[in-house]
Amino acid sequence: MASNEKFNFAQSVAEALADSQLRANFRFATDTLIQRRGTVFASPEETNFLRDVGSSMKKDVLANLPDLLERFEAKCIKNGIVVHWAETAKDANEIILSILNEKSAKKVVKGKSMASEEIHLNAYLEEHDKEVVETDFGEFIIQLCNEPPSHIIVPAVHKNRKQIAEVLAEHVEGMEYTEDVDIMLENVRNTLREHFKTADAGISGVNFGIVETGSLCLVENEGNGRMCTTVPPLHIALMGIEKLIENVEDIPAIYRLLCGSATGQRITTYFNMISGPRKKDERDGPKEVHLVLLDNGRSRIMNDPQLGDVLKCIRCGTCLNHCPVFTRIGGHAYGSTYPGPIGEILVPQLEGLNPKGAIATASSLCDACSEACPVRIPIPEIIRRMRDESYGHGDPNSVAGYGYKKNCVESMVWRGWKWSQTSPFMNKVMLKGLALFGKWIPVVGPLKSWMSVRSKPTFGKNSLKDLVKKEGVRHE
Amino acid sequence: MSSSAESRERILSRLYNAQQYGRDAYVPQKKVWTIRNRPKEKNITEFMERMGAVRTEVYRTKGTEWVAELQKLVEERGQKTLLHAPSTPTGKVLAEKWKKKSPCKLVTWKDSIEEFKDDLFACDGAVTGCIGGIAESAAVILWPTEEEPRLMSIVPPLHVVVVEADKIYTSFQDAIKKLKWNTSMPTNALLISGPSKTADIELILQFGVHGPTDLVVFITE
Ligand code: SF4
């Protein structure tokens, strides 16, 4: 599902809703993940305090971002890491390709990285004759069937055991259909070990970059990230410029917030801090480490006081799990690298409102996401901002596609509504009008689709206001 | 690369010009998460309990007793080879106490990974020391060295770690402070909290997907 093929959100939603297996898989997954998160964050007071810590830490980082980036870069260089800056997705892809070419690397093993999904790195490298192997178990499965991830933490969560078994039987050499998870894992393990051994380069994302020490932190359970960043002679890390953490001592809190929110663990199996290539006398680790700092629209987002909050995100994915819409339509329907609430506020900013602004409509603004977000991003407020921007109410310079949904009829209707709510006389006229003529409102346009699943409202003779005036309010 | 340098200039200048978070913008006071240190025994109990909960086998032993216990354990499981580093304190004890007749042979890492790769991937297990443990989050801390390279703790299916009881810290925060992590960061620093695992199939926890299937920890005093 390439991001920019004709994107029709309503249609993808309809398709997703019609797939009952998909809905069952997602419902089960999100319920389980919410429940697991609850086991780590059992005490509301402690959790809220920790979220304050996370939020203030990331705010602080954003407040000093350019200085921190310069310090971080200097530290990395001192550690022997080669630092590259990529302004766009295209730049990042080209930089990575040229590093690979320089080392005549053909085969690349990859750890899970949302940034690499964002720039469509795999497709780009494959076009240029590189062999790219995803090594995270879930990513491996969906790479086999050529699908994008449907969740930022558990990428193959839209598939159940049977569906995974089918994919493996079809694509992994010498494997037969089995629902025995142990056998599946064993086979995948062996296949991937061979790839680790023979790969020319490893590509990974970065969860946190520590400014103080110039370290790249990777958080994972499987160990494939450690393999990718240690076995091959070349390691390339791709990191969004907002992923910095100032000091080592900040790590425990943000790491706990990430693990707890993402998978309901107190700690992941591995926390891997990389601070440079193999030193003299060391016997393993890559001989070269390259870091690609990715902007791709982030520095522009920083320019807006409200929108900048998006950059606090640590990609934990818990807002997806808590979202009643995501739970029902799943990740693919959003047609974007980042689905769910975080996608709704980030993707339109990265890719423009037209057509991606549409995904910001997939929210009931119930606030469940922002109540769970470990860094307290006010997601629903920013969703409303996206909607405002789509209709041309906001800042014409902040998001591409500003006002693309603006239309005269709608503007007029809202203007009328505003009038009827601000002028007492017009308010009376409207209420009387609806009471008398409401039943003749023609069933067309939005009302028609609204009524396809609801019955038409009937208007009472007396408005609520009149009734209150007459009868008062009974406090029972 | 010149284009990278140009990008750098443009990105940084946009960031420096950004209105929101300019230096004079209001930023709330940073809050800090602290955990009070506890006595040693409490740390050890919590460490054992929490590590055990994610399928790590934890044993508490005196002096060099762990070697005999380990030997029993690997022989029962039919291990054939065990990678160790004889130049480290842990490896030295292991080599001295290991019964020569054991069906499980001790092997050492030779040369660099390029030469040793095939042997490494064929190893059944590895024994390493570590520089400490953390009770609150239940993990061992490894700073791999020339003697004990990074891959020893990830490639072989069994990983055995020996941790000194005195070096089990209450919290990650405390470990960072005591180890002066901010000034002495090694090439690679690791927290390891259990065997490698995945939950990518129906969110069911499965062990040993890429790294070790089994993690055994000996606490020694
Ligand atoms: S917006 Fe918040 S909850 Fe959602 S992924 Fe980012 S950090 Fe997690």
PDB file of N, CA and C in Angstrom, chain A residues 30-95:
ATOM      1  N   THR A  30      -5.631  -5.296  20.801  1.00  0.00           N
ATOM      2  CA  THR A  30      -5.623  -4.029  21.535  1.00  0.00           C
ATOM      3  C   THR A  30      -6.106  -4.240  22.974  1.00  0.00           C
ATOM      4  N   ASP A  31      -7.107  -5.101  23.149  1.00  0.00           N
ATOM      5  CA  ASP A  31      -7.565  -5.391  24.514  1.00  0.00           C
ATOM      6  C   ASP A  31      -6.429  -5.965  25.348  1.00  0.00           C
ATOM      7  N   THR A  32      -5.704  -6.916  24.761  1.00  0.00           N
ATOM      8  CA  THR A  32      -4.607  -7.549  25.497  1.00  0.00           C
ATOM      9  C   THR A  32      -3.528  -6.533  25.848  1.00  0.00           C
ATOM     10  N   LEU A  33      -3.175  -5.698  24.879  1.00  0.00           N
ATOM     11  CA  LEU A  33      -2.107  -4.733  25.128  1.00  0.00           C
ATOM     12  C   LEU A  33      -2.512  -3.705  26.185  1.00  0.00           C
ATOM     13  N   ILE A  34      -3.763  -3.307  26.166  1.00  0.00           N
ATOM     14  CA  ILE A  34      -4.231  -2.352  27.186  1.00  0.00           C
ATOM     15  C   ILE A  34      -4.141  -2.995  28.564  1.00  0.00           C
ATOM     16  N   GLN A  35      -4.561  -4.246  28.620  1.00  0.00           N
ATOM     17  CA  GLN A  35      -4.568  -4.928  29.906  1.00  0.00           C
ATOM     18  C   GLN A  35      -3.130  -5.106  30.415  1.00  0.00           C
ATOM     19  N   ARG A  36      -2.204  -5.440  29.510  1.00  0.00           N
ATOM     20  CA  ARG A  36      -0.808  -5.608  29.934  1.00  0.00           C
ATOM     21  C   ARG A  36      -0.207  -4.294  30.398  1.00  0.00           C
ATOM     22  N   ARG A  37      -0.547  -3.237  29.720  1.00  0.00           N
ATOM     23  CA  ARG A  37      -0.040  -1.932  30.147  1.00  0.00           C
ATOM     24  C   ARG A  37      -0.490  -1.654  31.572  1.00  0.00           C
ATOM     25  N   GLY A  38      -1.725  -2.048  31.863  1.00  0.00           N
ATOM     26  CA  GLY A  38      -2.279  -1.828  33.190  1.00  0.00           C
ATOM     27  C   GLY A  38      -1.484  -2.517  34.292  1.00  0.00           C
ATOM     28  N   THR A  39      -0.826  -3.621  33.970  1.00  0.00           N
ATOM     29  CA  THR A  39      -0.086  -4.317  35.017  1.00  0.00           C
ATOM     30  C   THR A  39       1.176  -3.548  35.411  1.00  0.00           C
ATOM     31  N   VAL A  40       1.759  -2.813  34.479  1.00  0.00           N
ATOM     32  CA  VAL A  40       2.947  -2.024  34.827  1.00  0.00           C
ATOM     33  C   VAL A  40       2.539  -0.693  35.452  1.00  0.00           C
ATOM     34  N   PHE A  41       1.518  -0.085  34.850  1.00  0.00           N
ATOM     35  CA  PHE A  41       1.085   1.217  35.346  1.00  0.00           C
ATOM     36  C   PHE A  41      -0.165   1.043  36.208  1.00  0.00           C
ATOM     37  N   ALA A  42      -0.003   0.321  37.307  1.00  0.00           N
ATOM     38  CA  ALA A  42      -1.167  -0.003  38.123  1.00  0.00           C
ATOM     39  C   ALA A  42      -1.586   1.171  38.996  1.00  0.00           C
ATOM     40  N   SER A  43      -0.621   1.942  39.453  1.00  0.00           N
ATOM     41  CA  SER A  43      -0.979   3.046  40.342  1.00  0.00           C
ATOM     42  C   SER A  43      -1.118   4.344  39.556  1.00  0.00           C
ATOM     43  N   PRO A  44      -2.325   4.925  39.555  1.00  0.00           N
ATOM     44  CA  PRO A  44      -2.545   6.140  38.769  1.00  0.00           C
ATOM     45  C   PRO A  44      -1.628   7.282  39.203  1.00  0.00           C
ATOM     46  N   GLU A  45      -1.363   7.396  40.510  1.00  0.00           N
ATOM     47  CA  GLU A  45      -0.527   8.518  40.958  1.00  0.00           C
ATOM     48  C   GLU A  45       0.883   8.381  40.391  1.00  0.00           C
ATOM     49  N   GLU A  46       1.445   7.185  40.573  1.00  0.00           N
ATOM     50  CA  GLU A  46       2.808   6.980  40.082  1.00  0.00           C
ATOM     51  C   GLU A  46       2.878   7.157  38.574  1.00  0.00           C
ATOM     52  N   THR A  47       1.886   6.593  37.897  1.00  0.00           N
ATOM     53  CA  THR A  47       1.885   6.675  36.444  1.00  0.00           C
ATOM     54  C   THR A  47       1.825   8.126  35.987  1.00  0.00           C
ATOM     55  N   ASN A  48       0.941   8.874  36.606  1.00  0.00           N
ATOM     56  CA  ASN A  48       0.822  10.265  36.186  1.00  0.00           C
ATOM     57  C   ASN A  48       2.082  11.054  36.485  1.00  0.00           C
ATOM     58  N   PHE A  49       2.709  10.719  37.589  1.00  0.00           N
ATOM     59  CA  PHE A  49       3.969  11.398  37.888  1.00  0.00           C
ATOM     60  C   PHE A  49       5.020  11.063  36.825  1.00  0.00           C
ATOM     61  N   LEU A  50       5.099   9.783  36.507  1.00  0.00           N
ATOM     62  CA  LEU A  50       6.075   9.354  35.512  1.00  0.00           C
ATOM     63  C   LEU A  50       5.799  10.020  34.150  1.00  0.00           C
ATOM     64  N   ARG A  51       4.523  10.154  33.838  1.00  0.00           N
ATOM     65  CA  ARG A  51       4.169  10.814  32.582  1.00  0.00           C
ATOM     66  C   ARG A  51       4.578  12.290  32.616  1.00  0.00           C
ATOM     67  N   ASP A  52       4.480  12.904  33.790  1.00  0.00           N
ATOM     68  CA  ASP A  52       4.966  14.286  33.915  1.00  0.00           C
ATOM     69  C   ASP A  52       6.465  14.340  33.643  1.00  0.00           C
ATOM     70  N   VAL A  53       7.158  13.352  34.205  1.00  0.00           N
ATOM     71  CA  VAL A  53       8.605  13.308  34.007  1.00  0.00           C
ATOM     72  C   VAL A  53       8.910  13.201  32.512  1.00  0.00           C
ATOM     73  N   GLY A  54       8.223  12.266  31.845  1.00  0.00           N
ATOM     74  CA  GLY A  54       8.458  12.051  30.412  1.00  0.00           C
ATOM     75  C   GLY A  54       8.117  13.290  29.611  1.00  0.00           C
ATOM     76  N   SER A  55       6.981  13.879  29.936  1.00  0.00           N
ATOM     77  CA  SER A  55       6.531  15.037  29.184  1.00  0.00           C
ATOM     78  C   SER A  55       7.497  16.206  29.349  1.00  0.00           C
ATOM     79  N   SER A  56       7.904  16.469  30.579  1.00  0.00           N
ATOM     80  CA  SER A  56       8.775  17.629  30.788  1.00  0.00           C
ATOM     81  C   SER A  56      10.151  17.378  30.173  1.00  0.00           C
ATOM     82  N   MET A  57      10.572  16.116  30.211  1.00  0.00           N
ATOM     83  CA  MET A  57      11.869  15.787  29.626  1.00  0.00           C
ATOM     84  C   MET A  57      11.878  16.059  28.127  1.00  0.00           C
ATOM     85  N   LYS A  58      10.803  15.612  27.443  1.00  0.00           N
ATOM     86  CA  LYS A  58      10.766  15.795  25.998  1.00  0.00           C
ATOM     87  C   LYS A  58      10.545  17.270  25.630  1.00  0.00           C
ATOM     88  N   LYS A  59       9.770  17.964  26.451  1.00  0.00           N
ATOM     89  CA  LYS A  59       9.562  19.391  26.200  1.00  0.00           C
ATOM     90  C   LYS A  59      10.895  20.131  26.254  1.00  0.00           C
ATOM     91  N   ASP A  60      11.647  19.748  27.253  1.00  0.00           N
ATOM     92  CA  ASP A  60      12.951  20.350  27.448  1.00  0.00           C
ATOM     93  C   ASP A  60      13.864  20.101  26.245  1.00  0.00           C
ATOM     94  N   VAL A  61      13.826  18.868  25.758  1.00  0.00           N
ATOM     95  CA  VAL A  61      14.647  18.524  24.599  1.00  0.00           C
ATOM     96  C   VAL A  61      14.240  19.380  23.411  1.00  0.00           C
ATOM     97  N   LEU A  62      12.919  19.496  23.174  1.00  0.00           N
ATOM     98  CA  LEU A  62      12.473  20.269  22.021  1.00  0.00           C
ATOM     99  C   LEU A  62      12.839  21.744  22.178  1.00  0.00           C
ATOM    100  N   ALA A  63      12.793  22.234  23.421  1.00  0.00           N
ATOM    101  CA  ALA A  63      13.117  23.635  23.649  1.00  0.00           C
ATOM    102  C   ALA A  63      14.553  23.949  23.248  1.00  0.00           C
ATOM    103  N   ASN A  64      15.411  22.949  23.384  1.00  0.00           N
ATOM    104  CA  ASN A  64      16.825  23.190  23.078  1.00  0.00           C
ATOM    105  C   ASN A  64      17.309  22.369  21.898  1.00  0.00           C
ATOM    106  N   LEU A  65      16.372  21.940  21.065  1.00  0.00           N
ATOM    107  CA  LEU A  65      16.726  20.950  20.053  1.00  0.00           C
ATOM    108  C   LEU A  65      17.954  21.282  19.202  1.00  0.00           C
ATOM    109  N   PRO A  66      18.014  22.481  18.612  1.00  0.00           N
ATOM    110  CA  PRO A  66      19.179  22.707  17.754  1.00  0.00           C
ATOM    111  C   PRO A  66      20.506  22.625  18.503  1.00  0.00           C
ATOM    112  N   ASP A  67      20.547  23.182  19.719  1.00  0.00           N
ATOM    113  CA  ASP A  67      21.797  23.104  20.489  1.00  0.00           C
ATOM    114  C   ASP A  67      22.140  21.655  20.797  1.00  0.00           C
ATOM    115  N   LEU A  68      21.097  20.917  21.224  1.00  0.00           N
ATOM    116  CA  LEU A  68      21.345  19.523  21.590  1.00  0.00           C
ATOM    117  C   LEU A  68      21.817  18.721  20.388  1.00  0.00           C
ATOM    118  N   LEU A  69      21.221  19.008  19.232  1.00  0.00           N
ATOM    119  CA  LEU A  69      21.639  18.272  18.029  1.00  0.00           C
ATOM    120  C   LEU A  69      23.111  18.520  17.732  1.00  0.00           C
ATOM    121  N   GLU A  70      23.520  19.775  17.878  1.00  0.00           N
ATOM    122  CA  GLU A  70      24.927  20.074  17.597  1.00  0.00           C
ATOM    123  C   GLU A  70      25.852  19.374  18.589  1.00  0.00           C
ATOM    124  N   ARG A  71      25.419  19.392  19.865  1.00  0.00           N
ATOM    125  CA  ARG A  71      26.243  18.711  20.870  1.00  0.00           C
ATOM    126  C   ARG A  71      26.303  17.218  20.615  1.00  0.00           C
ATOM    127  N   PHE A  72      25.126  16.673  20.275  1.00  0.00           N
ATOM    128  CA  PHE A  72      25.027  15.237  20.015  1.00  0.00           C
ATOM    129  C   PHE A  72      25.914  14.849  18.832  1.00  0.00           C
ATOM    130  N   GLU A  73      25.836  15.661  17.789  1.00  0.00           N
ATOM    131  CA  GLU A  73      26.648  15.383  16.607  1.00  0.00           C
ATOM    132  C   GLU A  73      28.132  15.365  16.976  1.00  0.00           C
ATOM    133  N   ALA A  74      28.547  16.385  17.729  1.00  0.00           N
ATOM    134  CA  ALA A  74      29.966  16.475  18.086  1.00  0.00           C
ATOM    135  C   ALA A  74      30.405  15.249  18.881  1.00  0.00           C
ATOM    136  N   LYS A  75      29.552  14.836  19.821  1.00  0.00           N
ATOM    137  CA  LYS A  75      29.882  13.658  20.631  1.00  0.00           C
ATOM    138  C   LYS A  75      29.991  12.404  19.766  1.00  0.00           C
ATOM    139  N   CYS A  76      29.030  12.239  18.879  1.00  0.00           N
ATOM    140  CA  CYS A  76      29.027  11.056  18.011  1.00  0.00           C
ATOM    141  C   CYS A  76      30.308  11.025  17.186  1.00  0.00           C
ATOM    142  N   ILE A  77      30.654  12.176  16.614  1.00  0.00           N
ATOM    143  CA  ILE A  77      31.855  12.223  15.784  1.00  0.00           C
ATOM    144  C   ILE A  77      33.071  11.855  16.618  1.00  0.00           C
ATOM    145  N   LYS A  78      33.097  12.379  17.842  1.00  0.00           N
ATOM    146  CA  LYS A  78      34.207  12.056  18.729  1.00  0.00           C
ATOM    147  C   LYS A  78      34.275  10.551  18.996  1.00  0.00           C
ATOM    148  N   ASN A  79      33.099   9.943  19.078  1.00  0.00           N
ATOM    149  CA  ASN A  79      33.047   8.496  19.306  1.00  0.00           C
ATOM    150  C   ASN A  79      33.387   7.679  18.068  1.00  0.00           C
ATOM    151  N   GLY A  80      33.551   8.364  16.936  1.00  0.00           N
ATOM    152  CA  GLY A  80      33.886   7.637  15.716  1.00  0.00           C
ATOM    153  C   GLY A  80      32.691   7.288  14.858  1.00  0.00           C
ATOM    154  N   ILE A  81      31.530   7.857  15.187  1.00  0.00           N
ATOM    155  CA  ILE A  81      30.341   7.615  14.362  1.00  0.00           C
ATOM    156  C   ILE A  81      30.310   8.662  13.248  1.00  0.00           C
ATOM    157  N   VAL A  82      30.019   8.233  12.029  1.00  0.00           N
ATOM    158  CA  VAL A  82      29.934   9.184  10.921  1.00  0.00           C
ATOM    159  C   VAL A  82      28.502   9.717  10.864  1.00  0.00           C
ATOM    160  N   VAL A  83      28.351  11.029  10.949  1.00  0.00           N
ATOM    161  CA  VAL A  83      27.008  11.602  11.018  1.00  0.00           C
ATOM    162  C   VAL A  83      26.608  12.230   9.685  1.00  0.00           C
ATOM    163  N   HIS A  84      25.390  11.898   9.229  1.00  0.00           N
ATOM    164  CA  HIS A  84      24.853  12.482   8.001  1.00  0.00           C
ATOM    165  C   HIS A  84      23.536  13.176   8.323  1.00  0.00           C
ATOM    166  N   TRP A  85      23.239  14.231   7.572  1.00  0.00           N
ATOM    167  CA  TRP A  85      21.977  14.944   7.775  1.00  0.00           C
ATOM    168  C   TRP A  85      21.125  14.785   6.528  1.00  0.00           C
ATOM    169  N   ALA A  86      19.875  14.404   6.721  1.00  0.00           N
ATOM    170  CA  ALA A  86      18.981  14.234   5.579  1.00  0.00           C
ATOM    171  C   ALA A  86      17.770  15.127   5.762  1.00  0.00           C
ATOM    172  N   GLU A  87      17.570  16.022   4.799  1.00  0.00           N
ATOM    173  CA  GLU A  87      16.470  16.957   4.928  1.00  0.00           C
ATOM    174  C   GLU A  87      15.149  16.307   4.528  1.00  0.00           C
ATOM    175  N   THR A  88      15.215  15.420   3.565  1.00  0.00           N
ATOM    176  CA  THR A  88      13.993  14.776   3.080  1.00  0.00           C
ATOM    177  C   THR A  88      14.181  13.266   3.062  1.00  0.00           C
ATOM    178  N   ALA A  89      13.071  12.571   2.821  1.00  0.00           N
ATOM    179  CA  ALA A  89      13.120  11.117   2.713  1.00  0.00           C
ATOM    180  C   ALA A  89      14.074  10.714   1.581  1.00  0.00           C
ATOM    181  N   LYS A  90      13.999  11.468   0.498  1.00  0.00           N
ATOM    182  CA  LYS A  90      14.830  11.159  -0.662  1.00  0.00           C
ATOM    183  C   LYS A  90      16.310  11.271  -0.291  1.00  0.00           C
ATOM    184  N   ASP A  91      16.646  12.356   0.402  1.00  0.00           N
ATOM    185  CA  ASP A  91      18.040  12.526   0.835  1.00  0.00           C
ATOM    186  C   ASP A  91      18.498  11.329   1.656  1.00  0.00           C
ATOM    187  N   ALA A  92      17.645  10.933   2.606  1.00  0.00           N
ATOM    188  CA  ALA A  92      18.032   9.847   3.506  1.00  0.00           C
ATOM    189  C   ALA A  92      18.273   8.563   2.713  1.00  0.00           C
ATOM    190  N   ASN A  93      17.363   8.263   1.800  1.00  0.00           N
ATOM    191  CA  ASN A  93      17.532   7.059   0.986  1.00  0.00           C
ATOM    192  C   ASN A  93      18.836   7.103   0.198  1.00  0.00           C
ATOM    193  N   GLU A  94      19.096   8.261  -0.391  1.00  0.00           N
ATOM    194  CA  GLU A  94      20.305   8.378  -1.215  1.00  0.00           C
ATOM    195  C   GLU A  94      21.565   8.241  -0.370  1.00  0.00           C
ATOM    196  N   ILE A  95      21.529   8.853   0.810  1.00  0.00           N
ATOM    197  CA  ILE A  95      22.700   8.757   1.683  1.00  0.00           C
ATOM    198  C   ILE A  95      22.973   7.297   2.035  1.00  0.00           C
TER     199      ILE A  95
END
